[in-house]
């Protein structure tokens, strides 16, 4: 902030490295501290908010894995062997 | 899909054939298509879509596509789109074509869409682009070629539509398992029902029942064993009785057979005796009697033949004498027969000499006649030669009298050029006059408009350009603006005064002034009435504005007219220059007249001389034709004379040949007087020659026939004498042999005890098949012997044995009763055993079915669970959200950077798109709240992520993405 106040004539781009997200208040304070801030680039350290770097679609995940995940999400437990075998049989069934 | 090339013709604005080679464009990574409105940028994308899918954004199927898509000045339209796709970069070509009906302009014709795949050459293939690209038309528009206004579609799709799209692109139909579970559940229920049905008819396991059954079978089995043993003993007894019965029956049968044979004994013995007598006679008498009879017959035949030969011998001797006399008579004529042939030959030669003499006479006449014609033709030839010399002389003198035609033609061309320059000059003067008229009219129009300008505009004289007028009007406009500014200020001031006056008038003593708060108002503001001034000022302002408007309108008009004026002035100047040039050209032409002996004024003279040359040329042409004709005539006369001479020579050669032949023939005539014979007609000569030939043939034939007959008869007589001698010898020998045989037969008759030869012949004449009868006798004797031996054997077997029919019948009855009882008990035992086995099997089966039923029940429960999980596409939605989340992650790679880390796309619970705002406490809000630019960034990131993943899905080495005016509809 001191630097901003001492360099009022410069055009400024700031990268803000923070633990949490920037608030409207933070932005307002920065903009009041300097009249020519061109851009503020937020960089949140908290990993929970950082972009998931696994960008490509994971098409290698098998249908059995997807079913196990879906079953777990729906029933709160993993499917037993009989259920998985039955699922495979369903997959092999023709319409 | 990577485009390679696109060729369009007759589609929308593409009237001419246009080919776009995408090779360099796609190699560059990023390219843009730029052009004026309506230049056909979107048509490129539409052509690709239409070629691939037969669909277009602008027109649906009812919109007469072939007519509306076809350029109005084209008769056909076609699209040829080549691209590569797939993991092996297969190259495909899609073509579309239609032809406008020649009879009905509004009929664009039938659209034909074809597809090919490259394999050394283009091979037709299915035009189903969905199979080739793995994308439906809708998804193609969302992911590869995004038409105008469709760019945000994926971002703003509703959940169901987005799931459907992901299902189509990523083939998520395989996660739609509800119907399959339902099918399996139904099958499972059927199997359970089936099992239950089977179990209903099966008994439960019962140990006591099984034990009772086992005991029952044990006792029954013991009883059957005892009965079987007893039955076997009785059965053996009955068999022994049956055997004895058979032996006695056999003895009786053999006695009957022997008796039957013995009754035939006498007749067989008689037959045997008769056979032996026949065989003896045959052996002793047959050969001598047959030989004797044959000799007797032979002697008889030879005696008959001897008599016949003796008759023939007398006849031949008479014939030979007659024929010998006839041959002697013909012998002299035969010896001189060759003279006849020679006479005939000479007559034939005389016949040949006669026509030869006639031909020689004719040829001599033709030779004389031809010689006269040749002389006449040679005279004619000389006359034509003289005429030809005369014509050639005339041609030479005419050619020498011709003037210089080349010079005259050059001079004539000069005069033609001069005439053309004069014509051009007249035309240039006319065009200059027209251009001056147009410029004057434009100037007059300008003057009229200038006169309409306000009086403040001060222009010195006629302004030559619009810029001068514009400068002056700008100055006046500026003055108007200043005046308006002053007037507006005054008007504001007046309005303020008017308000203050109203305010002051409303003030009363002791009331607070709202401006200064004073309650005492010693000098209240008073303004004179300003309303009139305000109205006046407003009128002035309006008038000034009107003047400004007028000024602008005139200036706009003047702009057009000045433009015309400048154009016409320029045209006038140009025409003036052209006129000057034409004048100069004409003057230069006249001043540089280069022909000596002629002047510029001599054009009529030159034309006249040219006409004379033409006339003389015509005459020379006629003379040359005459010369050619005479040349031809001369040539033909020469040829004719040569032909005649050759003909005469040919006749002479022929005459010499015929004279030679005639002389040769004459020398060969010796037996006739030539002078006498040549006078006779040919017919008479021919008949005489034929008569000589016939006489020669007849004499030869008759003599040779007589000789031959004589020789033949002599030969026959000689053979006949030989045969007579031979026959007489044979008859003598045969008589001796016959007498010997008669003696031998008489001795044999005495030895064998026969009285006469007739008795022997009677025996031999008996009609018996000796071989068959001897065989019958032998068979009978064997049968008789066999019957006797068999009877002895059978009698030996029954010796000392007895048989009772009654006892045998009693035993049979007992045995039948025992057999029935045993069969009943055995059947009962088998039945019991089978029932026990079946009972055990059913109980086992029921037990196994119960186990299956338990498994199916568990399976039914699990299927129910799966059915609930997969109901209403739950699993598909889950997988879709997983894919969508991954897609968002992929899109965020770009979007996060584009927004300089301020925004990130996220997925809400209902799978709608949200955006996390890093600049506002990381709050999440709908993408619909994004600005136009941010929306474009989000949509572009998503579209690129989709395209990336489609490339991955289709296993393509490259990816392609076409965006038609992505910004065009962002702020809708």
mmCIF file of C-alpha atoms in Angstrom, chain B residues 485-501 525-531 533-534 537 541:
data_model
loop_
_atom_site.group_PDB
_atom_site.id
_atom_site.type_symbol
_atom_site.label_atom_id
_atom_site.label_comp_id
_atom_site.label_asym_id
_atom_site.label_seq_id
_atom_site.Cartn_x
_atom_site.Cartn_y
_atom_site.Cartn_z
ATOM 1 C CA UNK B 485 -24.652 30.166 -28.394
ATOM 2 C CA UNK B 486 -25.258 33.813 -27.541
ATOM 3 C CA UNK B 487 -28.971 33.421 -28.034
ATOM 4 C CA UNK B 488 -29.101 30.284 -25.899
ATOM 5 C CA UNK B 489 -27.187 32.059 -23.145
ATOM 6 C CA UNK B 490 -29.535 35.036 -23.347
ATOM 7 C CA UNK B 491 -32.479 32.707 -23.341
ATOM 8 C CA UNK B 492 -31.185 30.946 -20.215
ATOM 9 C CA UNK B 493 -30.590 34.278 -18.571
ATOM 10 C CA UNK B 494 -34.085 35.446 -19.454
ATOM 11 C CA UNK B 495 -35.596 32.236 -18.162
ATOM 12 C CA UNK B 496 -33.687 32.667 -14.879
ATOM 13 C CA UNK B 497 -34.867 36.306 -14.621
ATOM 14 C CA UNK B 498 -38.371 35.156 -15.298
ATOM 15 C CA UNK B 499 -38.151 32.587 -12.496
ATOM 16 C CA UNK B 500 -36.579 35.109 -10.062
ATOM 17 C CA UNK B 501 -39.249 37.635 -10.884
ATOM 18 C CA UNK B 525 -35.939 42.276 -7.486
ATOM 19 C CA UNK B 526 -38.132 43.323 -10.319
ATOM 20 C CA UNK B 527 -37.684 42.303 -13.914
ATOM 21 C CA UNK B 528 -39.514 43.694 -16.811
ATOM 22 C CA UNK B 529 -41.606 41.256 -18.689
ATOM 23 C CA UNK B 530 -39.220 38.909 -20.429
ATOM 24 C CA UNK B 531 -41.792 36.655 -22.076
ATOM 25 C CA UNK B 533 -38.026 38.606 -25.394
ATOM 26 C CA UNK B 534 -38.039 34.870 -24.826
ATOM 27 C CA UNK B 537 -35.166 34.779 -28.990
ATOM 28 C CA UNK B 541 -32.965 30.445 -32.712
#
